[in-house]
CSV table of C-alpha atoms and ligand atoms in Angstrom, one decimal:
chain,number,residue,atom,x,y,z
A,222,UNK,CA,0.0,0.0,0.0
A,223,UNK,CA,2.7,2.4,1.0
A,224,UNK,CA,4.9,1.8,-1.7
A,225,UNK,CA,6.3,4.5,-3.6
A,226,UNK,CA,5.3,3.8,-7.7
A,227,UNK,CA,8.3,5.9,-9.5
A,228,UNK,CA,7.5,5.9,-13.4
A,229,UNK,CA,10.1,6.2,-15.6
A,230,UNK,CA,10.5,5.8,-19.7
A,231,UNK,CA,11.1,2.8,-20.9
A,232,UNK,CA,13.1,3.2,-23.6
A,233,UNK,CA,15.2,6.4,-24.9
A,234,UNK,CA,17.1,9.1,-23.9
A,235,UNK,CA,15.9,9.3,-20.1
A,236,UNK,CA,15.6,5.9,-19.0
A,237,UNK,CA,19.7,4.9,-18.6
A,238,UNK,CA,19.9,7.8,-16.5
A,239,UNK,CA,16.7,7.8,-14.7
A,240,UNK,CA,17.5,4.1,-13.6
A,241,UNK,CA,21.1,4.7,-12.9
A,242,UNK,CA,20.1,7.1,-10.2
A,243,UNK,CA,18.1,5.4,-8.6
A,244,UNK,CA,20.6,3.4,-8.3
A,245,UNK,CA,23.5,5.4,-7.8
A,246,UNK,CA,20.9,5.8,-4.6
A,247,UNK,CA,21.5,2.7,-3.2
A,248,UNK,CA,18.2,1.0,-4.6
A,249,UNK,CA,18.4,-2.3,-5.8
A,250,UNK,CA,15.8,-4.1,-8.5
A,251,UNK,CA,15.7,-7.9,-9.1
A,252,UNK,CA,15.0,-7.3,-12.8
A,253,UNK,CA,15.0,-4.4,-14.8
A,254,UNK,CA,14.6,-5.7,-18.2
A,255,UNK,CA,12.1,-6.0,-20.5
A,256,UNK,CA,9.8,-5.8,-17.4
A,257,UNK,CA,6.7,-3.2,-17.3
A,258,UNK,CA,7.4,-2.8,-13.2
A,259,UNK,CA,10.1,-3.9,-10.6
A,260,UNK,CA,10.0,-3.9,-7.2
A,261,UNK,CA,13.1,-2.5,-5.3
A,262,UNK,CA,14.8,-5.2,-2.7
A,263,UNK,CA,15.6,-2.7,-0.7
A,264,UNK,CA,13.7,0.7,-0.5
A,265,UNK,CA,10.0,0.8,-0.2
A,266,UNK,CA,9.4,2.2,-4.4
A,267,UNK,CA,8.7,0.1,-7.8
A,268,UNK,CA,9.1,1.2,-11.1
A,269,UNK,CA,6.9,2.0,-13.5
A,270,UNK,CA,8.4,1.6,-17.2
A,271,UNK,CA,6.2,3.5,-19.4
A,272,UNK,CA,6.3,6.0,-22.5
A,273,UNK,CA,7.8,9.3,-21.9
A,274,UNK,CA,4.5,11.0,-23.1
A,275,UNK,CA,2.4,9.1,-20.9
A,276,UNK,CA,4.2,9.8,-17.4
A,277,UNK,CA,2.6,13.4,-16.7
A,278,UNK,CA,-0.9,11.7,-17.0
A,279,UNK,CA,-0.5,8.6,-14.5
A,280,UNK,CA,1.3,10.9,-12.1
A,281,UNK,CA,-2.0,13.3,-12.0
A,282,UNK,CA,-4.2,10.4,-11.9
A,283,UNK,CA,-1.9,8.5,-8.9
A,284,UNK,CA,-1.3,5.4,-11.0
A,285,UNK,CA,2.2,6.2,-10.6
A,286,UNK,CA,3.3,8.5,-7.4
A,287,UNK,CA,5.9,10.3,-8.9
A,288,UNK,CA,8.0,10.3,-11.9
A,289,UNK,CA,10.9,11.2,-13.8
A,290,UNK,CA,10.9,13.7,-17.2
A,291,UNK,CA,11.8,16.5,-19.2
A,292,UNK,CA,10.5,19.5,-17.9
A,293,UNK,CA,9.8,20.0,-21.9
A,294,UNK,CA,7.6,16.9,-21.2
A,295,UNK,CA,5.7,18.6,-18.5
A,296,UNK,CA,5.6,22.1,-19.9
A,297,UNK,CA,4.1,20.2,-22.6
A,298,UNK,CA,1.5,18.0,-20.8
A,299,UNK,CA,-0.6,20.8,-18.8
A,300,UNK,CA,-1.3,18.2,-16.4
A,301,UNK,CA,-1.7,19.4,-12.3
A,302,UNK,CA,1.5,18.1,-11.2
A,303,UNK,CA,3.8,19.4,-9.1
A,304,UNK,CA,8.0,19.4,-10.2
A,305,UNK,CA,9.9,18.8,-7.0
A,306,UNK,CA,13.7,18.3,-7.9
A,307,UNK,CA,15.8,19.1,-11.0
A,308,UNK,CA,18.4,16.4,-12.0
A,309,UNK,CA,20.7,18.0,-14.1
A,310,UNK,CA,20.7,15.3,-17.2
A,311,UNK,CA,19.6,15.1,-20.5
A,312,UNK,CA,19.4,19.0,-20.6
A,313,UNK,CA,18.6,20.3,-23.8
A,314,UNK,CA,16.8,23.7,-25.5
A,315,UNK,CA,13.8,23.7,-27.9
A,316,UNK,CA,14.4,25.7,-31.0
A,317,UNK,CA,13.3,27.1,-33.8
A,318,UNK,CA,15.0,26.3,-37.1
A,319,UNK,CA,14.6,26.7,-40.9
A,320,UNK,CA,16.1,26.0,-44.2
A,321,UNK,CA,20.1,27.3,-44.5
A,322,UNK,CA,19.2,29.5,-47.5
A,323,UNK,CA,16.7,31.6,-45.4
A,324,UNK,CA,17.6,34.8,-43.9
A,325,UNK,CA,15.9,35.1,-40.7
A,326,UNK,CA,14.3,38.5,-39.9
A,327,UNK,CA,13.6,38.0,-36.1
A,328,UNK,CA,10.7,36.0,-34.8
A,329,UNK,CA,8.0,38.1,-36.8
A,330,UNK,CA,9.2,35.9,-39.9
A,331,UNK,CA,6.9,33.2,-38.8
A,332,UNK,CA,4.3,35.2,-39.2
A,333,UNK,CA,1.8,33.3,-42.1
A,334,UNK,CA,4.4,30.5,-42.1
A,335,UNK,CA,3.6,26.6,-40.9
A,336,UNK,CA,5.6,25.2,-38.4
A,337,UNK,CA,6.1,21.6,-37.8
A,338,UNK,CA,6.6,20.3,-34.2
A,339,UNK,CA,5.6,17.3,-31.6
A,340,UNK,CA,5.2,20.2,-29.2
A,341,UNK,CA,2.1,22.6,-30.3
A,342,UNK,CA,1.6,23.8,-26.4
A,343,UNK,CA,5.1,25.1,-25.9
A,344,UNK,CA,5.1,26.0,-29.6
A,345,UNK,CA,1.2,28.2,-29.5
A,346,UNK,CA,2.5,29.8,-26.2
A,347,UNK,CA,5.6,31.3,-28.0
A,348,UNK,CA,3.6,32.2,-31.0
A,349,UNK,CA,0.9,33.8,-28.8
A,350,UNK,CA,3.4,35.9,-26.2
A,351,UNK,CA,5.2,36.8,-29.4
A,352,UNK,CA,2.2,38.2,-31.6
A,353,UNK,CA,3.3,35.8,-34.3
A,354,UNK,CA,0.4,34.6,-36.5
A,355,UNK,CA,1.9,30.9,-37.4
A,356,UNK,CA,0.0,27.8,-38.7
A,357,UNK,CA,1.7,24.9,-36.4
A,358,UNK,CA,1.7,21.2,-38.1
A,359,UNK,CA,1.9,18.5,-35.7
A,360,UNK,CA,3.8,15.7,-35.9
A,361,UNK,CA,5.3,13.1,-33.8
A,362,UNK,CA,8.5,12.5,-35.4
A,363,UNK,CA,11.3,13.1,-37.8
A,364,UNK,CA,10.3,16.9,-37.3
A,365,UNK,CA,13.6,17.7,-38.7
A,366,UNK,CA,12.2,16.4,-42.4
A,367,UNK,CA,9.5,18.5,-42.5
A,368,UNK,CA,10.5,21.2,-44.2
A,369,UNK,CA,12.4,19.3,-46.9
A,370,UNK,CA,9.5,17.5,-47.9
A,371,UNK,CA,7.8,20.6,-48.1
A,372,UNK,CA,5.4,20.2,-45.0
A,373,UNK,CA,6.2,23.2,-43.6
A,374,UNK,CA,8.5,26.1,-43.9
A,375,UNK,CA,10.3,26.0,-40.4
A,376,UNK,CA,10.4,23.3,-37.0
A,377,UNK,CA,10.3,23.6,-33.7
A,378,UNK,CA,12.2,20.5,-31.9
A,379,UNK,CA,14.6,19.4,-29.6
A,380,UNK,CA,18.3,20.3,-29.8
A,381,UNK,CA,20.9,19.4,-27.9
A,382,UNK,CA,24.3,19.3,-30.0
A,383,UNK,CA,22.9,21.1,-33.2
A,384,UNK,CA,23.8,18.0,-35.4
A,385,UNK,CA,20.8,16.9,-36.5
A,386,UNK,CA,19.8,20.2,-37.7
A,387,UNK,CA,22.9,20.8,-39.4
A,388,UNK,CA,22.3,17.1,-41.3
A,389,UNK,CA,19.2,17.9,-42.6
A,390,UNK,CA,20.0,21.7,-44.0
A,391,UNK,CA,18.3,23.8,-41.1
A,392,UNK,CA,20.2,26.2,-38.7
A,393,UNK,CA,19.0,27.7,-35.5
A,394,UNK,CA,17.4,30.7,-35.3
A,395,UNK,CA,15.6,30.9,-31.6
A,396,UNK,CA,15.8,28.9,-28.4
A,397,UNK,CA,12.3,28.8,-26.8
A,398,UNK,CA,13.0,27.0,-23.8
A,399,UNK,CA,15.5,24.9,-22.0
A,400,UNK,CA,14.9,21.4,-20.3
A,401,UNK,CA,16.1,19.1,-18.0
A,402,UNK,CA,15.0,15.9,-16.2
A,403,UNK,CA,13.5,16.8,-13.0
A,404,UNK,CA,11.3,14.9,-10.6
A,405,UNK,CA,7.3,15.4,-11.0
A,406,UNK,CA,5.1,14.0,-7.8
A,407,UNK,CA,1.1,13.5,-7.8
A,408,UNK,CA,0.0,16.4,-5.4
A,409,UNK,CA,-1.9,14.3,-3.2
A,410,UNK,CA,0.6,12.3,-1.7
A,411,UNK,CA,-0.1,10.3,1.6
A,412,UNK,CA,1.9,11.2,4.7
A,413,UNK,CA,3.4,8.0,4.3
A,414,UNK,CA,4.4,8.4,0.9
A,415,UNK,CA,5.7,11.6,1.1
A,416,UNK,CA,7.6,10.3,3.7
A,417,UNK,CA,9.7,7.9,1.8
A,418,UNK,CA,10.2,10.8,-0.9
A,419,UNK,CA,11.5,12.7,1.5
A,420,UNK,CA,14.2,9.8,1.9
A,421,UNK,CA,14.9,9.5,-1.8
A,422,UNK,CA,15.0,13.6,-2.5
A,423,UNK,CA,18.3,13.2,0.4
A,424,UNK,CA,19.5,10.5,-1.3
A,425,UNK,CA,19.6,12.3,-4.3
A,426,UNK,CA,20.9,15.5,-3.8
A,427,UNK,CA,23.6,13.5,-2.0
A,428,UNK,CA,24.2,12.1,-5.3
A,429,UNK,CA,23.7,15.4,-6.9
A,430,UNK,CA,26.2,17.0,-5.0
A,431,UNK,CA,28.9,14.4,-5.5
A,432,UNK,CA,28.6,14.3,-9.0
A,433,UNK,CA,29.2,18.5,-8.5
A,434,UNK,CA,32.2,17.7,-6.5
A,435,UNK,CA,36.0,16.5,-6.4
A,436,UNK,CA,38.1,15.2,-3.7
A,437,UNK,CA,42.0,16.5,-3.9
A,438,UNK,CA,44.9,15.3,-2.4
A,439,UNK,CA,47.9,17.4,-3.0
A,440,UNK,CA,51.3,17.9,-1.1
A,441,UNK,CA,52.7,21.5,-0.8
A,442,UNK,CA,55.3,23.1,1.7
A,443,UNK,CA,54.5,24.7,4.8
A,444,UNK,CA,55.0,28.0,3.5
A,445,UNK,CA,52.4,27.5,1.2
A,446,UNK,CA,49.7,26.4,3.4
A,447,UNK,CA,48.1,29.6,3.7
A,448,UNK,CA,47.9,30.7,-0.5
A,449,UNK,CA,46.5,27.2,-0.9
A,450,UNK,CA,44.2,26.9,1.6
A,451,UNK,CA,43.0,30.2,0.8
A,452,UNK,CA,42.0,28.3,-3.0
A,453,UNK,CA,40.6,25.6,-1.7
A,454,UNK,CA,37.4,26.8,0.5
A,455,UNK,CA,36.3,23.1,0.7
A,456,UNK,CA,33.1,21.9,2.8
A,457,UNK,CA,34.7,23.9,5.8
A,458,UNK,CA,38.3,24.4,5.8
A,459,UNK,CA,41.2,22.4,4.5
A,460,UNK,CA,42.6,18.9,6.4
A,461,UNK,CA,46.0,19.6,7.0
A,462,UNK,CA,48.3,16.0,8.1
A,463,UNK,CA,52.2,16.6,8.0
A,464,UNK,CA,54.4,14.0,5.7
A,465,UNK,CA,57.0,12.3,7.1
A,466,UNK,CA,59.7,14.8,5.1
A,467,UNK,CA,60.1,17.8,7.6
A,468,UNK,CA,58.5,21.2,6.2
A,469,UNK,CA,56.1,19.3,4.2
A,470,UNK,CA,52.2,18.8,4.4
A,471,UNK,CA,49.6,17.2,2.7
A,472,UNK,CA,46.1,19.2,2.3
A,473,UNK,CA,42.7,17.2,1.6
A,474,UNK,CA,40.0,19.3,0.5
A,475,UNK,CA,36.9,19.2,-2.2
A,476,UNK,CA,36.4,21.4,-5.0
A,477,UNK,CA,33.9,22.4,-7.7
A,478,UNK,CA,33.9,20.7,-11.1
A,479,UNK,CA,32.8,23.7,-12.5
A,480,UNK,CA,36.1,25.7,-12.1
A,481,UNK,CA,37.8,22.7,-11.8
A,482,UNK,CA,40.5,23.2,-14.3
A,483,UNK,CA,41.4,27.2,-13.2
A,484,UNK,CA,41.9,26.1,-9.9
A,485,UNK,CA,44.4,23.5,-10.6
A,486,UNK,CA,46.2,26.0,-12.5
A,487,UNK,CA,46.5,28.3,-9.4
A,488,UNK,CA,46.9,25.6,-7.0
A,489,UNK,CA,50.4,24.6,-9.3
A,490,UNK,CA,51.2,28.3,-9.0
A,491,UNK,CA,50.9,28.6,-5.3
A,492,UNK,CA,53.1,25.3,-5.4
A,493,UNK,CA,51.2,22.5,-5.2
A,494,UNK,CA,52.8,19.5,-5.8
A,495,UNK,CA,52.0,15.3,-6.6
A,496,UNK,CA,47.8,16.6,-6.9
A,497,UNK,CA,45.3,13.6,-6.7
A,498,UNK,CA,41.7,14.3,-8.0
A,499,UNK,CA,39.3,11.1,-6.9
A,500,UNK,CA,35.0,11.0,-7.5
A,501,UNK,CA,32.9,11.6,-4.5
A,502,UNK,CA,30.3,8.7,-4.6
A,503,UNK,CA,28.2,10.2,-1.9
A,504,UNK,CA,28.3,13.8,-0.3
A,505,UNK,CA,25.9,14.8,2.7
A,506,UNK,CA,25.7,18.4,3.3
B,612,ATP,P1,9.0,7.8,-25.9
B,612,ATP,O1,9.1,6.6,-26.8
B,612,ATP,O2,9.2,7.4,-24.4
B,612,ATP,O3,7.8,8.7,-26.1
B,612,ATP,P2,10.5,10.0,-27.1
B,612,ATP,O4,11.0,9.6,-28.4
B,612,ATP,O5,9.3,10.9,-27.0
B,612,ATP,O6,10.3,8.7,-26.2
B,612,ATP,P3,13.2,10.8,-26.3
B,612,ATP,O7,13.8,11.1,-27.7
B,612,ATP,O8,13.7,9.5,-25.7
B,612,ATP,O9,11.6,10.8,-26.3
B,612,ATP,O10,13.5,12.0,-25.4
B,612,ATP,C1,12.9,12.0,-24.1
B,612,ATP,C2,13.3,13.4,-23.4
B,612,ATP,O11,14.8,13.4,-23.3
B,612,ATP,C3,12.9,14.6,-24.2
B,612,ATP,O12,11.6,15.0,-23.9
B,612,ATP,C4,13.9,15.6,-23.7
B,612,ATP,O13,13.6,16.2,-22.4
B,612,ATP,C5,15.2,14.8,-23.5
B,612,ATP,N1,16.0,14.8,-24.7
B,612,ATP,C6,15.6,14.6,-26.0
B,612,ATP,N2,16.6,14.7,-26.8
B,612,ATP,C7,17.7,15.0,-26.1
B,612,ATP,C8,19.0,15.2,-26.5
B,612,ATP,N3,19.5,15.1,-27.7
B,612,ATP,N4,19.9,15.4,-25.5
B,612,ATP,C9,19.5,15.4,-24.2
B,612,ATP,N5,18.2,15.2,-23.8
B,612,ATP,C10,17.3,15.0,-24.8
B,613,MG,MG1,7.7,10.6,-26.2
């Protein structure tokens, strides 16, 4: 009864991920493949292993309690969900695009022209805040063909690298949103189930935050304690254990992946020596 029903997609772009953290959690499954649900050995959740398109629906109607999806997906849905976490994979932008040998005027060039897309509520909300006067065609695939076969002028679809549009003779010419995965939950959650959310939200920002996060090892002289400690603000300050070679120390600390390479740079200058950068598999803050 009080088991937390987690739906995921089956099959494309999210589903590795989505499963791998719920792993990377510490939740084990008996079987995972070609399975519709599994039960976790370990954790009070199953999965749910449905289409993408479908998740926003089952989550409002409780069928599944919460589940995991592009915040495209539930832009896109209008369902009465509630988005509780973002994940920080599969991010990518929805564009639109048209034919190389256009030149593009600004987003009044739309105006009287048909768009093909998968995603007509994102797409009409652009088109309305924007005063553009657009005909959308909707289709549920291959957008990127559209306008080759002459269905419609421009598209409106999912990028992420820019090389499918580039393959098929469109470029780029406005980014109308950008996704992520994030975490949806039904908004009428027992106590009980809320409860053992609660439990999986920690898990995974502890996750989250490792994956943000190094651990360096790095040997320096004494004298140069204070420049590199001053680099390395770490969770609270710097551990500090002399070496067994007088005047020496080693300093343990965690740093940002984001300025990862910079600080490296300066820790050399301030003269660091013999640094060791290891993965974090768990972080509580
Ligand atoms: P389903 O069969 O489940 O309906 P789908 O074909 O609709 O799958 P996918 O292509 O697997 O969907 O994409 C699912 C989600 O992954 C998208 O809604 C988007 O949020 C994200 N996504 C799509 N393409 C990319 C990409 N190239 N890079 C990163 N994330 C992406
Ligand atoms: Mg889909």
């Amino acid at each position: 009864m009080n088991i937390l029903k987690i739906a995921i997609q089956k099959s494309g772009r999210l589903s590795e991920k989505s499963l791998g953290l719920l792993e990377e959690c510490g939740i084990k499954f008996t079987n995972t493949t070609g399975t519709l649900k599994a039960k976790a050995k370990n954790f009070p959740v199953e999965i749910l292993f449905l289409r993408d398109d479908d998740i926003p629906q089952y989550v409002e109607q409780q069928v599944a309690d919460i589940g995991i999806l592009g915040e495209n997906g539930v832009l896109e849905s209008e369902k009465d969900i509630e988005v509780v976490e973002q994940l920080g994979f599969a991010g990518c932008r929805m564009s639109l695009a048209i034919p190389n040998k256009e030149t593009y005027t600004g987003p009044s060039y739309f105006n009287n022209k048909k768009i093909a897309t998968s995603y007509p509520v994102i797409l009409s909300k652009f088109l309305k805040e924007n005063n553009i006067n657009a005909q959308i065609e909707e289709i549920s695939g291959s957008v990127e063909i559209a306008p080759s076969i002459g269905l419609a002028d421009g598209i409106c679809d999912i990028v992420s690298s820019g090389s499918t549009l580039m393959s098929n003779g469109l470029k780029e010419v406005e980014t109308i949103l950008k996704s992520q995965a994030v975490i949806i939950k039904n908004k009428h959650l027992s106590a009980e189930k809320e409860a053992t959310l609660d439990k999986l939200l920690f898990r995974i920002r502890a996750v989250k935050n490792a994956n943000n996060n190094k651990y360096i090892l790095l040997n320096a002289p004494e004298t140069a304690v204070e420049a590199i400690s001053a680099l390395l603000p770490g969770v609270k300050s710097p551990t500090i254990i002399p070496l067994a070679e007088k005047g020496w120390v080693s300093i343990h600390s965690v740093i940002k992946e984001d300025d990862f390479w910079e600080r490296i740079d300066m820790l050399k200058e301030a003269g660091a020596e013999g640094i060791l950068v290891i993965p974090i598999e768990k972080m509580i803050s």
